mmCIF file of C-alpha atoms in Angstrom:
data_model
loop_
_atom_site.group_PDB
_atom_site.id
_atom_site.type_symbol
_atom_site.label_atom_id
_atom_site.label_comp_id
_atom_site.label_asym_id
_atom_site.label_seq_id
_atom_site.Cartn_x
_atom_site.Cartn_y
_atom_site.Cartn_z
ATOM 1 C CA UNK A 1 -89.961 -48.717 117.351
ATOM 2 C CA UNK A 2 -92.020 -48.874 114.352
ATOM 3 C CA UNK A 3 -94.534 -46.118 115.362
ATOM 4 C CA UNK A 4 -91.755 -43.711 116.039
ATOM 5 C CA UNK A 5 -90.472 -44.411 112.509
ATOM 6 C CA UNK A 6 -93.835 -44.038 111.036
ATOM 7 C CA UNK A 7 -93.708 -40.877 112.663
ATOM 8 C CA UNK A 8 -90.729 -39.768 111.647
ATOM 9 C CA UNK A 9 -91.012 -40.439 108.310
ATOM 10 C CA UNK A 10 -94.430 -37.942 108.479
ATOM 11 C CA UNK A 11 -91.685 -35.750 109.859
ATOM 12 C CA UNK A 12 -89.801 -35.971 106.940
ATOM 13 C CA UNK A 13 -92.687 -35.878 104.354
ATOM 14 C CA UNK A 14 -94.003 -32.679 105.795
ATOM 15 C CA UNK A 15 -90.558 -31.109 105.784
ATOM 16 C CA UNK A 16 -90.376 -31.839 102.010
ATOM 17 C CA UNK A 17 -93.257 -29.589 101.666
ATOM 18 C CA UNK A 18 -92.281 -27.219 104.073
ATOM 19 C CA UNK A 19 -89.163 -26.464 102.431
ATOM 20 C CA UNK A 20 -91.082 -25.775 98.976
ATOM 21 C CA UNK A 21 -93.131 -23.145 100.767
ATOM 22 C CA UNK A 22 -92.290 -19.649 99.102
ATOM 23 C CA UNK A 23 -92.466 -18.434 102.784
ATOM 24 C CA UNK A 24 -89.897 -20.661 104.245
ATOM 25 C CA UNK A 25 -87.879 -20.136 101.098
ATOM 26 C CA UNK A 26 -87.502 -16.692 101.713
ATOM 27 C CA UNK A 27 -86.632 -17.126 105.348
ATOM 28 C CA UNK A 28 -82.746 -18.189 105.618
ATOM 29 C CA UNK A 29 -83.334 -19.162 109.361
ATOM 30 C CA UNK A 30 -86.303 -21.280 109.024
ATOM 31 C CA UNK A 31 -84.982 -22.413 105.385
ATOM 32 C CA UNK A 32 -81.765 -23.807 107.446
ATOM 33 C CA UNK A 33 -83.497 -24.787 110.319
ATOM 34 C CA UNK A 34 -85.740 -27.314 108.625
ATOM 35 C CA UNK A 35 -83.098 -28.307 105.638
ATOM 36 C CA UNK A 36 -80.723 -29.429 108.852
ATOM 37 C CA UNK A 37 -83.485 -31.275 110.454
ATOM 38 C CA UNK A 38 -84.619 -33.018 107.295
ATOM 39 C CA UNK A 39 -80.926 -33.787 106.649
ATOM 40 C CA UNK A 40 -80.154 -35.616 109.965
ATOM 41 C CA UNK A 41 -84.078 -37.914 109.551
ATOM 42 C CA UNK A 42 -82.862 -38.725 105.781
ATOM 43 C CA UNK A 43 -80.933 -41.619 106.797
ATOM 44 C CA UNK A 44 -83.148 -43.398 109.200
ATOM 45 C CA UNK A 45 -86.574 -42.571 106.312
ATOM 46 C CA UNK A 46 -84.451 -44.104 103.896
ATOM 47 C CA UNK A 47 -83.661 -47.359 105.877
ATOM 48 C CA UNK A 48 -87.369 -47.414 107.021
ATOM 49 C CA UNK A 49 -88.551 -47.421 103.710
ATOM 50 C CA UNK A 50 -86.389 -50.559 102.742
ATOM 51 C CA UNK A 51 -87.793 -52.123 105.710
ATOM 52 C CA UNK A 52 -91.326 -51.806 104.675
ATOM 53 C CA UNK A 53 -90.454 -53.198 100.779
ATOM 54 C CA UNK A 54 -88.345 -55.728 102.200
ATOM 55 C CA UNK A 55 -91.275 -56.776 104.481
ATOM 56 C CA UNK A 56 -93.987 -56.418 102.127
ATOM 57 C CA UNK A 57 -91.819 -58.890 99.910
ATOM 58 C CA UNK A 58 -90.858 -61.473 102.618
ATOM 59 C CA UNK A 59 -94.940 -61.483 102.765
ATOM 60 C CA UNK A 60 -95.445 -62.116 99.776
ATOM 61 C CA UNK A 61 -93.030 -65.032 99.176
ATOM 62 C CA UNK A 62 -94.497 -66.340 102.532
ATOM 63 C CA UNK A 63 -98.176 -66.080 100.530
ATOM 64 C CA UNK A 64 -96.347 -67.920 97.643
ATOM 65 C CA UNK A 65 -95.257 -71.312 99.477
ATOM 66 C CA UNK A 66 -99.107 -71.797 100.087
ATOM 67 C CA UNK A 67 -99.527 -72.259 96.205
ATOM 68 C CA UNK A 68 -99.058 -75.856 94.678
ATOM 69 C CA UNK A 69 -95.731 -74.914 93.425
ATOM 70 C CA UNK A 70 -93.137 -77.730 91.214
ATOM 71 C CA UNK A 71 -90.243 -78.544 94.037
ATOM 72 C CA UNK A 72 -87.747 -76.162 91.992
ATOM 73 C CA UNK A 73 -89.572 -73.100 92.416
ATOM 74 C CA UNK A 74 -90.870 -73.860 95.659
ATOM 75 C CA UNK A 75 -86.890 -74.084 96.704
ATOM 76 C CA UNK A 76 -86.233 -70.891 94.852
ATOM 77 C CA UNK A 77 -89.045 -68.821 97.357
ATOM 78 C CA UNK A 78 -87.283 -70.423 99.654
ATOM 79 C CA UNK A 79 -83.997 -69.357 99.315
ATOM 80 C CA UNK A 80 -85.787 -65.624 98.921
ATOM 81 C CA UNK A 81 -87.580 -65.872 101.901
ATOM 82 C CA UNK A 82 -84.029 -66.527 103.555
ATOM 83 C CA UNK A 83 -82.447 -63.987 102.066
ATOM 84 C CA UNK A 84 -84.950 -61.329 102.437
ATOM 85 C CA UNK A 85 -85.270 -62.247 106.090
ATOM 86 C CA UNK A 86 -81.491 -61.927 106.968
ATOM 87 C CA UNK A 87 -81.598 -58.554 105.074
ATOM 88 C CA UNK A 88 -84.669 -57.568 107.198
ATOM 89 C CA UNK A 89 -82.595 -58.686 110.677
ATOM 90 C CA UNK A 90 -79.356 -56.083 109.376
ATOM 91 C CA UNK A 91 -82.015 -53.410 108.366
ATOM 92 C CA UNK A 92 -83.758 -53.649 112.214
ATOM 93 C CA UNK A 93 -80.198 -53.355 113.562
ATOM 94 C CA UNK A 94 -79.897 -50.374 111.202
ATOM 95 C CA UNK A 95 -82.536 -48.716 112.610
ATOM 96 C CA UNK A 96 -81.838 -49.365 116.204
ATOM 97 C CA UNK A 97 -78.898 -47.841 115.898
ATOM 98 C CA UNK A 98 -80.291 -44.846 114.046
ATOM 99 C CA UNK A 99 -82.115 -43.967 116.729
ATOM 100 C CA UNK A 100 -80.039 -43.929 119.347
ATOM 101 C CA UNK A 101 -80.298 -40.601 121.298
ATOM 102 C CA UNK A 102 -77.825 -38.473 119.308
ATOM 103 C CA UNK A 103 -75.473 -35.772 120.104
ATOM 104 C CA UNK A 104 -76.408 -32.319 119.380
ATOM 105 C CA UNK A 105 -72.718 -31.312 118.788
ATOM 106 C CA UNK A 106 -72.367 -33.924 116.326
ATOM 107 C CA UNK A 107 -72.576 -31.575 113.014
ATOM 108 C CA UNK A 108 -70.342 -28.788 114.275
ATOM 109 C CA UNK A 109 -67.728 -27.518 113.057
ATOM 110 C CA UNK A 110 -64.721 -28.253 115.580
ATOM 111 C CA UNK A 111 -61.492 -26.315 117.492
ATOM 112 C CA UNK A 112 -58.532 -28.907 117.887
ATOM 113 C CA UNK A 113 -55.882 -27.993 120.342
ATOM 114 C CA UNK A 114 -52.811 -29.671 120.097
ATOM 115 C CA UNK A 115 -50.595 -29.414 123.164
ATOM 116 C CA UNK A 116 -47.247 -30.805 123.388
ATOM 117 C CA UNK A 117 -46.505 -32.215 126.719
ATOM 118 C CA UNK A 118 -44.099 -34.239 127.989
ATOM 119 C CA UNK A 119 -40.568 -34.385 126.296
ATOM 120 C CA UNK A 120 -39.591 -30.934 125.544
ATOM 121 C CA UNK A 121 -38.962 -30.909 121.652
ATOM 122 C CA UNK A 122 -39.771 -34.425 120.920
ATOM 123 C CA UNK A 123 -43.327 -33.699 122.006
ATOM 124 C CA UNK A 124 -43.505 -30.152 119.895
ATOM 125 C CA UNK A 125 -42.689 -32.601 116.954
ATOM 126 C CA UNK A 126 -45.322 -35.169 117.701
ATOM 127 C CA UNK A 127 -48.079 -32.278 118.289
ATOM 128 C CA UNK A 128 -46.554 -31.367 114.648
ATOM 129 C CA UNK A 129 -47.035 -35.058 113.580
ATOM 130 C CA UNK A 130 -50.442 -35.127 115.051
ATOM 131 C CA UNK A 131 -51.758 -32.288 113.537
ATOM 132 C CA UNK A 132 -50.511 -33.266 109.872
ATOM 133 C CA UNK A 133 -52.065 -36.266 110.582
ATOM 134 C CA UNK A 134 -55.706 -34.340 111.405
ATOM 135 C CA UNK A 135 -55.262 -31.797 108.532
ATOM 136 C CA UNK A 136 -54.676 -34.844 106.267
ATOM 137 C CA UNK A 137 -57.886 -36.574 107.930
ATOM 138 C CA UNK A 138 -59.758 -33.659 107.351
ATOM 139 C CA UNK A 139 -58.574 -33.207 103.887
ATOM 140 C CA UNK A 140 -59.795 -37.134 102.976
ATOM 141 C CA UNK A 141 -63.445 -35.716 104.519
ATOM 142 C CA UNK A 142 -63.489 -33.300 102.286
ATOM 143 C CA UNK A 143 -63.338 -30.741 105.422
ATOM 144 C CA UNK A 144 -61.209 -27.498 105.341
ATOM 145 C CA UNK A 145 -58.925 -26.784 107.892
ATOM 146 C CA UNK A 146 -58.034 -23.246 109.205
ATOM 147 C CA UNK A 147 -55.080 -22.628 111.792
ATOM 148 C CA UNK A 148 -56.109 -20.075 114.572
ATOM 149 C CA UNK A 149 -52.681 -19.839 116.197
ATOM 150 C CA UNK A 150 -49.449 -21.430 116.433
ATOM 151 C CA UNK A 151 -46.601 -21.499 118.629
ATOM 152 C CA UNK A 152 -43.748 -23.109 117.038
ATOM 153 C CA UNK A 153 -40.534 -24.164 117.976
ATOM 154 C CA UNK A 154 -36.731 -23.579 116.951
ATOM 155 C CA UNK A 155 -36.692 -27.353 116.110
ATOM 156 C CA UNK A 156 -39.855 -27.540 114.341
ATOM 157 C CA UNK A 157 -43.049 -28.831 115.059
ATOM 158 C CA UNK A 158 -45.677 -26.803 118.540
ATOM 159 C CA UNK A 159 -45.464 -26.312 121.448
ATOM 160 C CA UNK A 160 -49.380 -25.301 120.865
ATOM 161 C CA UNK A 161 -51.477 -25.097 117.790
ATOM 162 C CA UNK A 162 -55.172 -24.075 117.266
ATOM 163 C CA UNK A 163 -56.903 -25.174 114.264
ATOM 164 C CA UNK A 164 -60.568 -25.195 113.488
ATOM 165 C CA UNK A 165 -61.943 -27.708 111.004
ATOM 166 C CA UNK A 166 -64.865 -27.318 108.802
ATOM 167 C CA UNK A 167 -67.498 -29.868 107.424
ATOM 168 C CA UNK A 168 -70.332 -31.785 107.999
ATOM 169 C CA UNK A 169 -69.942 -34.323 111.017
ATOM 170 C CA UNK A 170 -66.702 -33.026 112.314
ATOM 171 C CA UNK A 171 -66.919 -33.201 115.584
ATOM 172 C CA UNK A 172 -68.926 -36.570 115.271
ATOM 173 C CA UNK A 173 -66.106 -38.376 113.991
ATOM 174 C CA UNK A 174 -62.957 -36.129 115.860
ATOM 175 C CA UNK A 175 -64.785 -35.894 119.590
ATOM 176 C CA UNK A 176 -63.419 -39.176 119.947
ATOM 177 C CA UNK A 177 -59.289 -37.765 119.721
ATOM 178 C CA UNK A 178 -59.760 -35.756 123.647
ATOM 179 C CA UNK A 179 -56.742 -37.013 125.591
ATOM 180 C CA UNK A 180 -53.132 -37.458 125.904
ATOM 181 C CA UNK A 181 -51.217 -39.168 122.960
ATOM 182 C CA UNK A 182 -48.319 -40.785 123.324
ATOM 183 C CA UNK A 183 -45.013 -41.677 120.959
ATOM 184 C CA UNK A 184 -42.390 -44.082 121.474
ATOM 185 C CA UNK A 185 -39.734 -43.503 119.008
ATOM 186 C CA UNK A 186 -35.837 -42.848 118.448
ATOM 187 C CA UNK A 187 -35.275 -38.940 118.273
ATOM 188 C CA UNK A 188 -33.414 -37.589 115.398
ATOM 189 C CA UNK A 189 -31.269 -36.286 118.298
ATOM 190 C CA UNK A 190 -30.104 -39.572 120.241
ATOM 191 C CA UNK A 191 -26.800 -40.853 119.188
ATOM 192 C CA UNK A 192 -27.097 -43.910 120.988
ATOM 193 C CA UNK A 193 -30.541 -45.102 119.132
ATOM 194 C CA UNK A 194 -32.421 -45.074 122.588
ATOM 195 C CA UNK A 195 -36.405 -45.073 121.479
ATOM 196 C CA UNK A 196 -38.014 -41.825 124.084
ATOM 197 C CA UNK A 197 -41.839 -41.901 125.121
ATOM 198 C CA UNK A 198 -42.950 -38.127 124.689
ATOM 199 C CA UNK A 199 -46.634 -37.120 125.051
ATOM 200 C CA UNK A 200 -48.424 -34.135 123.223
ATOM 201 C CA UNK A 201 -52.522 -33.380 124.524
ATOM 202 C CA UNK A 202 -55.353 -33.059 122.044
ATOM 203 C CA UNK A 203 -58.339 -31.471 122.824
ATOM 204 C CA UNK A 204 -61.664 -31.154 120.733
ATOM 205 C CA UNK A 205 -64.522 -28.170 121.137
ATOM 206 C CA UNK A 206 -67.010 -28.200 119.105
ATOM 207 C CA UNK A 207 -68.094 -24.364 118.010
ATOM 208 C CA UNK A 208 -70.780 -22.575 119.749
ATOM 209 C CA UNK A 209 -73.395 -20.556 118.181
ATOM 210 C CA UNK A 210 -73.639 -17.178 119.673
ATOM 211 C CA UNK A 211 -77.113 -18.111 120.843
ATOM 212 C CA UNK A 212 -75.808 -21.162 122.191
ATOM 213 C CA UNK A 213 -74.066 -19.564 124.713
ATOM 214 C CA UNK A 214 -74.853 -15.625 126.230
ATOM 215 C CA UNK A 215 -71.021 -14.172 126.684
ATOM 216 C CA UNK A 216 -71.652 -10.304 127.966
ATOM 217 C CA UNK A 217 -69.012 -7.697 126.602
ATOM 218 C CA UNK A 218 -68.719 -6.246 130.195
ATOM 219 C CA UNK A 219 -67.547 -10.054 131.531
ATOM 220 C CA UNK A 220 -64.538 -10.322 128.810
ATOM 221 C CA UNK A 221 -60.769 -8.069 129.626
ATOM 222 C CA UNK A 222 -59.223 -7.155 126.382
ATOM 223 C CA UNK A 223 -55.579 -7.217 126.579
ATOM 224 C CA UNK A 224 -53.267 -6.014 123.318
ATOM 225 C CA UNK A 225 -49.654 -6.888 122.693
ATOM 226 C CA UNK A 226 -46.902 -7.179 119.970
ATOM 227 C CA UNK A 227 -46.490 -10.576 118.219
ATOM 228 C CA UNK A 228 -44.142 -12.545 119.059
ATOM 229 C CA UNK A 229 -41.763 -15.045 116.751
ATOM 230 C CA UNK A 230 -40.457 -18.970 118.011
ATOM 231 C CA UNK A 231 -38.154 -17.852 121.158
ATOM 232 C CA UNK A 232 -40.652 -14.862 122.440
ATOM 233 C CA UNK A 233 -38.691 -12.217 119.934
ATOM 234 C CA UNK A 234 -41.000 -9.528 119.014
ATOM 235 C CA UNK A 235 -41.838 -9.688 115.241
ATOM 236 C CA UNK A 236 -43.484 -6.422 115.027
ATOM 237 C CA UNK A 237 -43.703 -3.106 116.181
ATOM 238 C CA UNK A 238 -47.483 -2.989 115.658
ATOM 239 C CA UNK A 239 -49.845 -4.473 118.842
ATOM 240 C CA UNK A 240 -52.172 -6.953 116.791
ATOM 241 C CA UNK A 241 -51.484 -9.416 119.254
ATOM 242 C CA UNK A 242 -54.908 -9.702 121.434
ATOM 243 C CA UNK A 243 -55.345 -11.481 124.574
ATOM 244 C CA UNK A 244 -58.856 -11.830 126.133
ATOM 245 C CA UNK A 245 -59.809 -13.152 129.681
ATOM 246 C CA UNK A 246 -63.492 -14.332 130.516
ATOM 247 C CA UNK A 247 -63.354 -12.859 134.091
ATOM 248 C CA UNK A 248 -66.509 -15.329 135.142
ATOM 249 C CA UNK A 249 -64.762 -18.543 134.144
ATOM 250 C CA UNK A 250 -61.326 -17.023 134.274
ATOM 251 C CA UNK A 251 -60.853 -18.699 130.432
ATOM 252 C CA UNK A 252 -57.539 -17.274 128.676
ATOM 253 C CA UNK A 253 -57.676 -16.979 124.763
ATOM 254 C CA UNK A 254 -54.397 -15.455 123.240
ATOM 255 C CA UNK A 255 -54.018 -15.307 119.279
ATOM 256 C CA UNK A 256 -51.433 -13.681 117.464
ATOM 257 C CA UNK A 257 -51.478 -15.054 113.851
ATOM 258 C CA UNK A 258 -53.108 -12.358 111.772
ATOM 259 C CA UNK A 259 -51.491 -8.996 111.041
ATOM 260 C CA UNK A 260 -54.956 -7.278 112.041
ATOM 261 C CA UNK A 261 -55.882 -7.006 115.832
ATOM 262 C CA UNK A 262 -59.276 -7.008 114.080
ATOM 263 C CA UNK A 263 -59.162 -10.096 112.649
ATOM 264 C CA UNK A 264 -57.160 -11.692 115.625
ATOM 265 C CA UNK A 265 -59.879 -10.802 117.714
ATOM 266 C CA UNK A 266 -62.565 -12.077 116.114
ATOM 267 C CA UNK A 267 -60.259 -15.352 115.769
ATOM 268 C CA UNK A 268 -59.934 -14.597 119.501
ATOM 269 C CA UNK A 269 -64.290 -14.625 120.080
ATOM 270 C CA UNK A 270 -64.575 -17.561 118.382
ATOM 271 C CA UNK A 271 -62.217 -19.714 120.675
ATOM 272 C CA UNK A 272 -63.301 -18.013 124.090
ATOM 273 C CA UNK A 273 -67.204 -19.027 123.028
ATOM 274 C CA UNK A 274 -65.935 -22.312 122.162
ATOM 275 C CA UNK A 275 -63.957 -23.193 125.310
ATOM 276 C CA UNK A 276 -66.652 -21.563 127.489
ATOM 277 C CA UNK A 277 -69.262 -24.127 126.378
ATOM 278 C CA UNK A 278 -66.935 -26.665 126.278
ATOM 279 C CA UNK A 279 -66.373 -25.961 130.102
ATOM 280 C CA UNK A 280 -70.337 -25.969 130.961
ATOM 281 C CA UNK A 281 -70.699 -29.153 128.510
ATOM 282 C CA UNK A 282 -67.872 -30.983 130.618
ATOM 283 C CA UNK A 283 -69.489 -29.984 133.949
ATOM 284 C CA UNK A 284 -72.605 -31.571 132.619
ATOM 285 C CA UNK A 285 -70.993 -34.230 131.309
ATOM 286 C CA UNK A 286 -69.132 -34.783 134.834
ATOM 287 C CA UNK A 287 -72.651 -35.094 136.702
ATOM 288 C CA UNK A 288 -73.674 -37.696 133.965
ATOM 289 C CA UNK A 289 -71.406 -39.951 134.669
ATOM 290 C CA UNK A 290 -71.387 -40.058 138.388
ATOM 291 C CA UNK A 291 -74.518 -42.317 137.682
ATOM 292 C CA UNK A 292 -73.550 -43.704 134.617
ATOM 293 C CA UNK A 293 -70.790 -43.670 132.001
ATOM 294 C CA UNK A 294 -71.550 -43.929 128.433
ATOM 295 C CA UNK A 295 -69.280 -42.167 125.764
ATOM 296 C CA UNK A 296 -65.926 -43.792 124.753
ATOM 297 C CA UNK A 297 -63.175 -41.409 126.422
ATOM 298 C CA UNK A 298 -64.775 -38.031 125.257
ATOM 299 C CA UNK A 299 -64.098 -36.531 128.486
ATOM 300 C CA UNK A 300 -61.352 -36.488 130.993
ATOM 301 C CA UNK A 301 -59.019 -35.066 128.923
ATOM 302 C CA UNK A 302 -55.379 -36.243 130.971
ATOM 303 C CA UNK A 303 -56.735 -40.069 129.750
ATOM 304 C CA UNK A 304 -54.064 -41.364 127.785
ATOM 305 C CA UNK A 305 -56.190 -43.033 125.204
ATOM 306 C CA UNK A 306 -53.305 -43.513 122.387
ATOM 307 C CA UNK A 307 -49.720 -44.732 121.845
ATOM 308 C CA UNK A 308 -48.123 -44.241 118.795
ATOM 309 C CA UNK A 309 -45.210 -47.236 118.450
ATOM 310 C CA UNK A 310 -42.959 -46.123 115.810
ATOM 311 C CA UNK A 311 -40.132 -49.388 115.909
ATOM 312 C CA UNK A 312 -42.763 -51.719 115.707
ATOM 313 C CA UNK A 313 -45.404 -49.230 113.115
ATOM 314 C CA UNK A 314 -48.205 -50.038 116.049
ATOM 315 C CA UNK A 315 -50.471 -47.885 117.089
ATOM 316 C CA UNK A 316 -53.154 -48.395 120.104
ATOM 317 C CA UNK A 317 -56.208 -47.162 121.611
ATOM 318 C CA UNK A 318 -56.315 -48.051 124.877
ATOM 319 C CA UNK A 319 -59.970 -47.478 125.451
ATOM 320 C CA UNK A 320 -61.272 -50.266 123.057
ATOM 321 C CA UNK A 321 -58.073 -52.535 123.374
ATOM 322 C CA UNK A 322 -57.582 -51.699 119.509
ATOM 323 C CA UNK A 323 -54.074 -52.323 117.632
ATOM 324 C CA UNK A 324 -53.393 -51.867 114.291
ATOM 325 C CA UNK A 325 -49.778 -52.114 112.814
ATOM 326 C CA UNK A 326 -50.223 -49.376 110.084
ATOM 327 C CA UNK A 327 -48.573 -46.450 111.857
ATOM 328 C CA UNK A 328 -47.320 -44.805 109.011
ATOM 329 C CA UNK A 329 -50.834 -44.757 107.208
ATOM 330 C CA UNK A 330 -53.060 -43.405 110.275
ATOM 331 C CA UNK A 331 -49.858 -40.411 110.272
ATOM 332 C CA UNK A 332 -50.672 -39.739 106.621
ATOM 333 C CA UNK A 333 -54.457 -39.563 107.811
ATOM 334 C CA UNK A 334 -56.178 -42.626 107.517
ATOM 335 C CA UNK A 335 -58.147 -42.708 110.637
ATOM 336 C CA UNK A 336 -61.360 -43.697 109.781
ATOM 337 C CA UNK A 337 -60.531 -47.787 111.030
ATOM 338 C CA UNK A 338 -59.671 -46.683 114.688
ATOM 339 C CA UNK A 339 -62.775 -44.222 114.372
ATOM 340 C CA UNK A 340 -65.051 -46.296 112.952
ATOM 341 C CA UNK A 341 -64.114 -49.148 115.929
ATOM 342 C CA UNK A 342 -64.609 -46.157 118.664
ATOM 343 C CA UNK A 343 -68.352 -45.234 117.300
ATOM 344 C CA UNK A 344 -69.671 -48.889 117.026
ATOM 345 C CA UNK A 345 -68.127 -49.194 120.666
ATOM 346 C CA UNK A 346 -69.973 -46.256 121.980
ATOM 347 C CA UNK A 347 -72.999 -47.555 120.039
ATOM 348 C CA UNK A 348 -72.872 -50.752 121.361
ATOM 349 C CA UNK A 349 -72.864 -49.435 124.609
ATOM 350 C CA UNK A 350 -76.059 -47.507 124.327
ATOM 351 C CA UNK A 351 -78.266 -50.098 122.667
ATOM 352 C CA UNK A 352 -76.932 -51.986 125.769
ATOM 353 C CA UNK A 353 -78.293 -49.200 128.214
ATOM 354 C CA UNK A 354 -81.399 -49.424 126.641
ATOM 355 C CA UNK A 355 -81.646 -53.049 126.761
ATOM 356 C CA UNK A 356 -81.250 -52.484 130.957
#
């Protein structure tokens, strides 16, 4: 483990240089290439470094019990060497877990689809809940969030919304949200105070680069049409409304929100490239774990991996047997306990496939 540090922190040395090369400053690929990669090796550099001072001084308290030292300073190197070495156990950990194989999507910028499922307007209102509750996330991260498309209700709330969310580590922290969510609560609607269970779907793509993925003109079927309000009314004359089909994978992308066909194509592009990825990455994904299974519920997306408990203020992840009775802050966006539990369970279960 230590020689691959050592070797990454050359790495990171010889990107600093790199990256005050006139020649590299003028070129924005290269100049965003190597910035990114010396970004994502700052973190495990940094805690390599404290390992080395932290060693170098646990040495050299070691050295210092060898001395004829008075019994109070002899206890005080003591009580350093003690503390140093606990600090240089964490920092090991650290860096174990630093280097775990990581996942290219990780610092893309995501596409959340919010679905909702079953229990007719109850569930348009939870997929309205749940993505409040991701915009407010997002907002906390510092992320900006950007709706696609919408399809609202008469009641309020989606039957489906499109959002994409911008910032660094998106998709690391939001891959985790793929699956079914589910509410148990009293509808504004029932008299008789009976609590419902509705569901709503969420699914997470991160965004592919157009070199990421090769999408030929001559393979996509571009279909216009008139927008459309709540209720399928027509609300306008003009056909900005575009629909396009990826004959190949037989993908459907229909957007509607802007005013320009323009625009609503491009919107359009970004979400076909996007799901088309995220089809080949699940296929990958699929073969994976016929021999072994490894992330925490990132895949099969009818898992229901959430229920939402409004009588009691509970909400629980099934995957990692996690409850926490603060509904009404994780709705307002604070998220980052139940994420925080599902990435040390996924890491846990990697440093344990290493240790096989």
């Amino acid at each position: 483990m230590l020689d691959r540090l050592q070797s990454l922190e050359e790495r990171y040395n010889k990107l600093n240089e790199l990256l005050s090369d006139p020649e590299v400053i003028s070129d924005t690929n290269k100049l965003r290439e190597y910035s990114k990669e010396q970004s994502g090796l700052e973190d495990v550099v940094q805690a390599y470094r404290e390992y080395k001072e932290v060693t170098e001084q646990l040495n050299d308290a070691k050295e210092m019990l060898e001395d004829d030292l008075d019994s109070e300073m002899y206890e005080m190197v003591k009580s350093e060497i003690t503390e140093l070495s606990a600090t240089k156990t964490e920092l090991e950990e650290k860096m174990k877990i630093l280097l775990l194989p990581k996942d290219p999507n990780d610092d893309k910028d995501v596409f959340m689809e919010i679905r909702g499922a079953a229990g007719g307007d109850e569930a348009a209102l939870f997929a309205g809940d749940l993505y409040r509750m991701y915009s407010r996330y997002a907002e906390s991260q510092g992320w900006k969030t950007e709706i696609m498309e919408a399809n609202t209700t008469g009641v309020g709330g989606y039957k489906e919304i499109i959002f994409m969310i911008k910032g660094n580590g998106a998709y690391s922290k939001l891959k985790y949200e793929n699956g079914a969510h589910r509410v148990q609560r009293v509808p504004e609607t029932e008299s008789g105070g009976r609590i419902h269970t509705s569901t709503a779907t969420v699914a997470v793509l991160p965004e592919a680069e157009e070199v990421e993925i090769d999408i030929h003109e001559k393979d996509i079927r571009v279909d216009t049409f008139a927008s459309s309000g709540p209720g399928g009314q027509s609300v306008n004359t003009t056909m900005s409304a575009v629909r396009l089909t990826h004959e190949p994978t037989g993908i459907v992308v229909s957007i509607q929100d802007e005013k320009s066909q323009i625009k609503n194509k491009e919107k359009a592009m970004k979400v076909l490239r996007a799901r088309i990825y995220d089809k080949f990455q699940q296929e990958a994904q699929a073969e994976y774990d016929e021999t072994r299974k490894s992330a925490v519920g990132t895949g099969d997306r009818s898992e229901r991996i959430r229920t939402y408990n409004f009588p009691q203020n509970r909400v629980t992840d099934h995957r990692i047997g996690l409850t926490i009775q603060k509904l009404d802050q994780i709705l307002e966006g604070k998220l980052g306990e139940i994420i925080d539990a599902l990435v040390m369970e996924e890491q846990a279960k990697k440093l344990e496939q290493i240790g096989e």
